């Protein structure tokens, strides 16, 4: 922030938000030590609440969805559930963070502060299709908003493949360990292919999650622009309600996609 201040100056709204965050222990610590989260906290005061809500809601909704979809096979496929849950918790933070707007610290746009041609181009793409433009700092046209879908597809897919490899690797290890200890049974489900499962996670994140979370972001912004201006507390309730519905749909959607692909 000091380097940005020396080169481009600091926006007063950003400086005020940063100083205000120091009054909260955890938030202040994140702002001082992790620039990635700092920029998102400064841009959206509800950022950490949204991350927390996503994690709590997803854990509960994923469990309900898994029990509903798997039915009597739930305990026989418990390793799948555990894998889906662990991967989902990590991806919750990724999903919210990648689509959250980042504050522009200096008096010029992010593109003007970047040296790399790729970073300059990425700085012109909104974090979400419905991200608000800020005159003189960041403005987006229709083409850039459409390009956001492609950028998020790549980001979400990469995150999904990486977490899928780790999560399914853990699940496969647990399945094999359980069979070594208790012996194989006739009704044991086959050990799913690791890389194919990871690719399914990538497809799910890039298509399903990308689309659903773009809509979630747009609905939350709509509330912020209307009712929440008069009654700020409404934003909290809306976030919980929208993300609850989204997680129920997403949990069942993943199981359907995994079974369609033949990995579960």
CSV table of C-alpha atoms in Angstrom, one decimal:
chain,number,residue,atom,x,y,z
A,1,UNK,CA,0.0,0.0,0.0
A,2,UNK,CA,2.9,2.3,0.7
A,3,UNK,CA,4.3,1.6,-2.8
A,4,UNK,CA,1.0,2.3,-4.4
A,5,UNK,CA,0.6,5.5,-2.3
A,6,UNK,CA,4.0,6.7,-3.5
A,7,UNK,CA,3.4,6.0,-7.2
A,8,UNK,CA,-0.3,6.6,-7.6
A,9,UNK,CA,-1.7,7.9,-4.4
A,10,UNK,CA,-4.3,6.1,-2.3
A,11,UNK,CA,-8.1,6.5,-2.7
A,12,UNK,CA,-9.5,8.1,0.5
A,13,UNK,CA,-12.4,5.5,0.6
A,14,UNK,CA,-9.8,2.7,0.6
A,15,UNK,CA,-7.7,4.2,3.3
A,16,UNK,CA,-10.7,4.9,5.5
A,17,UNK,CA,-11.9,1.3,5.0
A,18,UNK,CA,-8.4,-0.1,5.8
A,19,UNK,CA,-8.2,2.0,9.1
A,20,UNK,CA,-11.7,0.9,10.1
A,21,UNK,CA,-10.8,-2.7,9.6
A,22,UNK,CA,-8.1,-2.5,12.2
A,23,UNK,CA,-10.7,-2.3,14.9
A,24,UNK,CA,-11.6,-5.9,14.2
A,25,UNK,CA,-8.9,-8.4,15.3
A,26,UNK,CA,-9.3,-11.1,12.6
A,27,UNK,CA,-10.3,-8.7,9.8
A,28,UNK,CA,-7.4,-6.3,10.6
A,29,UNK,CA,-4.9,-9.2,10.6
A,30,UNK,CA,-6.1,-10.3,7.2
A,31,UNK,CA,-5.9,-6.8,5.8
A,32,UNK,CA,-2.3,-6.4,7.1
A,33,UNK,CA,-0.9,-9.7,6.1
A,34,UNK,CA,-2.8,-11.0,3.0
A,35,UNK,CA,-3.3,-8.5,0.2
A,36,UNK,CA,-5.5,-10.9,-1.8
A,37,UNK,CA,-8.1,-10.9,1.0
A,38,UNK,CA,-7.4,-7.3,2.0
A,39,UNK,CA,-8.5,-5.9,-1.4
A,40,UNK,CA,-11.7,-7.9,-1.3
A,41,UNK,CA,-12.5,-6.9,2.3
A,42,UNK,CA,-12.0,-3.3,1.4
A,43,UNK,CA,-14.2,-3.5,-1.6
A,44,UNK,CA,-17.0,-5.4,0.1
A,45,UNK,CA,-17.6,-5.1,3.9
A,46,UNK,CA,-19.7,-8.3,3.7
A,47,UNK,CA,-17.0,-10.3,2.1
A,48,UNK,CA,-16.0,-12.4,5.2
A,49,UNK,CA,-19.6,-12.8,6.1
A,50,UNK,CA,-20.3,-14.3,2.7
A,51,UNK,CA,-17.4,-16.6,2.9
A,52,UNK,CA,-18.5,-17.8,6.4
A,53,UNK,CA,-22.1,-18.2,5.3
A,54,UNK,CA,-21.0,-20.2,2.2
A,55,UNK,CA,-19.0,-22.6,4.3
A,56,UNK,CA,-21.6,-23.2,7.0
A,57,UNK,CA,-24.5,-23.4,4.5
A,58,UNK,CA,-22.6,-25.7,2.1
A,59,UNK,CA,-21.7,-28.1,4.9
A,60,UNK,CA,-25.3,-28.5,5.9
A,61,UNK,CA,-26.8,-28.5,2.5
A,62,UNK,CA,-24.3,-30.8,1.0
A,63,UNK,CA,-25.0,-33.4,3.7
A,64,UNK,CA,-28.8,-33.1,3.1
A,65,UNK,CA,-28.4,-33.4,-0.6
A,66,UNK,CA,-26.0,-36.3,-0.4
A,67,UNK,CA,-28.4,-38.2,2.0
A,68,UNK,CA,-31.3,-37.5,-0.4
A,69,UNK,CA,-29.6,-38.5,-3.5
A,70,UNK,CA,-27.7,-41.5,-2.2
A,71,UNK,CA,-30.6,-42.8,-0.1
A,72,UNK,CA,-29.9,-46.3,1.3
A,73,UNK,CA,-26.5,-46.3,-0.3
A,74,UNK,CA,-25.3,-43.3,1.8
A,75,UNK,CA,-23.1,-45.3,4.2
A,76,UNK,CA,-21.8,-47.6,1.5
A,77,UNK,CA,-20.7,-44.5,-0.4
A,78,UNK,CA,-19.6,-42.6,2.7
A,79,UNK,CA,-16.1,-42.0,1.2
A,80,UNK,CA,-17.7,-40.2,-1.7
A,81,UNK,CA,-19.7,-38.0,0.7
A,82,UNK,CA,-16.6,-37.2,2.7
A,83,UNK,CA,-14.6,-36.4,-0.4
A,84,UNK,CA,-17.4,-34.1,-1.8
A,85,UNK,CA,-17.6,-32.4,1.6
A,86,UNK,CA,-13.9,-31.7,2.0
A,87,UNK,CA,-13.4,-30.6,-1.6
A,88,UNK,CA,-16.5,-28.4,-1.3
A,89,UNK,CA,-15.3,-26.6,1.8
A,90,UNK,CA,-12.1,-25.6,0.1
A,91,UNK,CA,-13.9,-24.6,-3.0
A,92,UNK,CA,-16.4,-22.5,-1.0
A,93,UNK,CA,-13.6,-20.0,-0.2
A,94,UNK,CA,-12.3,-20.2,-3.8
A,95,UNK,CA,-15.8,-19.6,-5.3
A,96,UNK,CA,-16.6,-16.6,-3.2
A,97,UNK,CA,-13.1,-15.1,-3.4
A,98,UNK,CA,-12.6,-15.4,-7.2
A,99,UNK,CA,-15.9,-13.6,-7.9
A,100,UNK,CA,-15.6,-11.0,-5.2
A,101,UNK,CA,-14.7,-7.5,-6.5
A,102,UNK,CA,-11.2,-6.3,-5.4
A,103,UNK,CA,-10.6,-2.7,-4.3
A,104,UNK,CA,-8.5,-0.4,-6.5
A,105,UNK,CA,-6.0,1.1,-4.1
A,106,UNK,CA,-4.5,3.8,-6.1
A,107,UNK,CA,-5.8,6.8,-8.0
A,108,UNK,CA,-5.6,5.0,-11.3
A,109,UNK,CA,-7.2,1.8,-12.7
A,110,UNK,CA,-5.6,-1.6,-12.1
A,111,UNK,CA,-4.8,-1.8,-15.8
A,112,UNK,CA,-2.7,1.4,-15.5
A,113,UNK,CA,-0.9,0.0,-12.6
A,114,UNK,CA,0.1,-3.3,-14.4
A,115,UNK,CA,3.2,-3.8,-16.5
A,116,UNK,CA,2.4,-7.3,-18.0
A,117,UNK,CA,0.2,-7.2,-21.1
A,118,UNK,CA,-1.7,-10.2,-19.7
A,119,UNK,CA,-2.3,-8.5,-16.3
A,120,UNK,CA,-3.3,-5.3,-18.1
A,121,UNK,CA,-6.0,-7.3,-20.1
A,122,UNK,CA,-7.2,-9.2,-17.1
A,123,UNK,CA,-7.5,-6.0,-15.1
A,124,UNK,CA,-10.1,-4.9,-17.7
A,125,UNK,CA,-12.3,-7.9,-17.0
A,126,UNK,CA,-14.7,-7.7,-14.1
A,127,UNK,CA,-14.6,-10.2,-11.3
A,128,UNK,CA,-18.2,-11.0,-11.9
A,129,UNK,CA,-20.5,-10.4,-14.9
A,130,UNK,CA,-22.6,-8.0,-12.8
A,131,UNK,CA,-19.8,-6.2,-11.0
A,132,UNK,CA,-20.5,-2.5,-10.7
A,133,UNK,CA,-18.5,0.0,-12.7
A,134,UNK,CA,-16.7,2.8,-10.9
A,135,UNK,CA,-16.2,5.8,-13.1
A,136,UNK,CA,-12.6,6.8,-13.5
A,137,UNK,CA,-11.4,3.6,-11.7
A,138,UNK,CA,-12.9,0.6,-13.4
A,139,UNK,CA,-15.6,0.6,-16.1
A,140,UNK,CA,-16.8,-2.4,-18.0
A,141,UNK,CA,-18.5,-2.8,-21.4
A,142,UNK,CA,-20.7,-5.7,-22.6
A,143,UNK,CA,-17.8,-7.5,-24.3
A,144,UNK,CA,-15.7,-7.4,-21.1
A,145,UNK,CA,-18.6,-8.8,-19.1
A,146,UNK,CA,-19.1,-11.6,-21.5
A,147,UNK,CA,-15.3,-12.3,-21.4
A,148,UNK,CA,-15.7,-12.6,-17.6
A,149,UNK,CA,-17.7,-15.9,-18.1
A,150,UNK,CA,-14.7,-17.4,-20.0
A,151,UNK,CA,-12.1,-16.2,-17.6
A,152,UNK,CA,-14.1,-17.6,-14.6
A,153,UNK,CA,-14.6,-20.8,-16.5
A,154,UNK,CA,-10.9,-21.3,-16.7
A,155,UNK,CA,-10.3,-20.2,-13.1
A,156,UNK,CA,-13.1,-22.3,-11.6
A,157,UNK,CA,-12.1,-25.3,-13.7
A,158,UNK,CA,-8.5,-25.2,-12.6
A,159,UNK,CA,-9.6,-24.9,-9.0
A,160,UNK,CA,-12.0,-27.8,-9.4
A,161,UNK,CA,-9.4,-30.1,-11.0
A,162,UNK,CA,-6.8,-29.3,-8.3
A,163,UNK,CA,-9.2,-29.8,-5.4
A,164,UNK,CA,-10.7,-32.8,-7.1
A,165,UNK,CA,-7.4,-34.5,-7.3
A,166,UNK,CA,-6.7,-33.9,-3.7
A,167,UNK,CA,-10.2,-34.7,-2.4
A,168,UNK,CA,-10.7,-37.9,-4.5
A,169,UNK,CA,-7.2,-39.0,-3.8
A,170,UNK,CA,-8.1,-38.9,-0.1
A,171,UNK,CA,-11.4,-40.7,-0.7
A,172,UNK,CA,-9.8,-43.4,-2.7
A,173,UNK,CA,-7.1,-43.9,0.0
A,174,UNK,CA,-9.8,-44.2,2.7
A,175,UNK,CA,-11.7,-46.8,0.6
A,176,UNK,CA,-8.7,-48.9,0.0
A,177,UNK,CA,-7.6,-48.7,3.7
A,178,UNK,CA,-11.1,-49.7,4.9
A,179,UNK,CA,-11.1,-52.7,2.6
A,180,UNK,CA,-7.6,-53.8,3.7
A,181,UNK,CA,-8.7,-53.6,7.4
A,182,UNK,CA,-12.3,-55.0,7.1
A,183,UNK,CA,-11.9,-57.0,3.9
A,184,UNK,CA,-13.7,-56.6,0.6
A,185,UNK,CA,-17.5,-57.1,0.4
A,186,UNK,CA,-19.8,-57.9,-2.5
A,187,UNK,CA,-21.6,-54.6,-2.3
A,188,UNK,CA,-18.5,-52.5,-2.3
A,189,UNK,CA,-18.6,-49.7,-4.9
A,190,UNK,CA,-15.7,-49.6,-7.4
A,191,UNK,CA,-12.9,-47.2,-6.6
A,192,UNK,CA,-13.5,-44.3,-8.9
A,193,UNK,CA,-10.8,-43.2,-11.4
A,194,UNK,CA,-8.8,-40.3,-9.9
A,195,UNK,CA,-8.1,-38.2,-12.9
A,196,UNK,CA,-11.6,-38.6,-14.5
A,197,UNK,CA,-13.2,-37.5,-11.2
A,198,UNK,CA,-10.9,-34.5,-11.1
A,199,UNK,CA,-12.0,-33.5,-14.6
A,200,UNK,CA,-15.6,-33.9,-13.6
A,201,UNK,CA,-15.0,-31.5,-10.7
A,202,UNK,CA,-13.4,-29.1,-13.2
A,203,UNK,CA,-16.4,-29.3,-15.5
A,204,UNK,CA,-18.8,-28.9,-12.7
A,205,UNK,CA,-17.0,-25.8,-11.4
A,206,UNK,CA,-16.5,-24.2,-14.8
A,207,UNK,CA,-20.1,-24.7,-16.0
A,208,UNK,CA,-22.5,-25.2,-13.1
A,209,UNK,CA,-20.8,-23.2,-10.3
A,210,UNK,CA,-19.7,-20.4,-12.6
A,211,UNK,CA,-23.3,-19.9,-13.9
A,212,UNK,CA,-24.9,-20.2,-10.4
A,213,UNK,CA,-22.5,-17.9,-8.6
A,214,UNK,CA,-22.8,-15.3,-11.3
A,215,UNK,CA,-26.5,-15.2,-10.6
A,216,UNK,CA,-25.9,-15.2,-6.9
A,217,UNK,CA,-23.6,-12.2,-7.2
A,218,UNK,CA,-26.1,-10.4,-9.4
A,219,UNK,CA,-29.0,-10.9,-7.0
A,220,UNK,CA,-26.9,-9.8,-4.0
A,221,UNK,CA,-25.9,-6.7,-5.9
A,222,UNK,CA,-29.5,-6.0,-6.8
A,223,UNK,CA,-30.5,-6.1,-3.1
A,224,UNK,CA,-27.5,-3.9,-2.2
A,225,UNK,CA,-28.7,-1.3,-4.8
A,226,UNK,CA,-32.3,-1.3,-3.6
A,227,UNK,CA,-33.7,-2.4,-0.2
A,228,UNK,CA,-30.3,-2.7,1.6
A,229,UNK,CA,-29.7,1.0,1.1
A,230,UNK,CA,-32.6,1.8,3.4
A,231,UNK,CA,-32.3,-1.4,5.6
A,232,UNK,CA,-28.7,-2.7,5.6
A,233,UNK,CA,-29.6,-5.8,7.6
A,234,UNK,CA,-31.6,-7.1,4.7
A,235,UNK,CA,-28.3,-7.8,2.9
A,236,UNK,CA,-27.3,-10.4,5.5
A,237,UNK,CA,-30.6,-12.3,5.4
A,238,UNK,CA,-30.7,-12.2,1.6
A,239,UNK,CA,-27.2,-13.6,1.3
A,240,UNK,CA,-28.1,-16.5,3.6
A,241,UNK,CA,-31.3,-17.3,1.7
A,242,UNK,CA,-29.8,-17.0,-1.8
A,243,UNK,CA,-26.8,-19.1,-0.9
A,244,UNK,CA,-28.9,-21.7,0.8
A,245,UNK,CA,-31.0,-22.3,-2.3
A,246,UNK,CA,-27.9,-22.2,-4.5
A,247,UNK,CA,-26.1,-24.8,-2.4
A,248,UNK,CA,-29.0,-27.2,-2.4
A,249,UNK,CA,-29.2,-27.0,-6.2
A,250,UNK,CA,-25.4,-27.3,-6.6
A,251,UNK,CA,-25.1,-30.3,-4.2
A,252,UNK,CA,-27.7,-32.3,-6.2
A,253,UNK,CA,-26.3,-31.1,-9.5
A,254,UNK,CA,-22.8,-32.4,-8.7
A,255,UNK,CA,-24.1,-35.9,-7.8
A,256,UNK,CA,-26.1,-36.0,-11.1
A,257,UNK,CA,-23.1,-34.9,-13.1
A,258,UNK,CA,-20.8,-37.4,-11.3
A,259,UNK,CA,-23.2,-40.3,-12.0
A,260,UNK,CA,-23.6,-39.1,-15.6
A,261,UNK,CA,-19.9,-39.2,-16.1
A,262,UNK,CA,-19.7,-42.7,-14.4
A,263,UNK,CA,-17.3,-41.7,-11.6
A,264,UNK,CA,-19.8,-42.3,-8.7
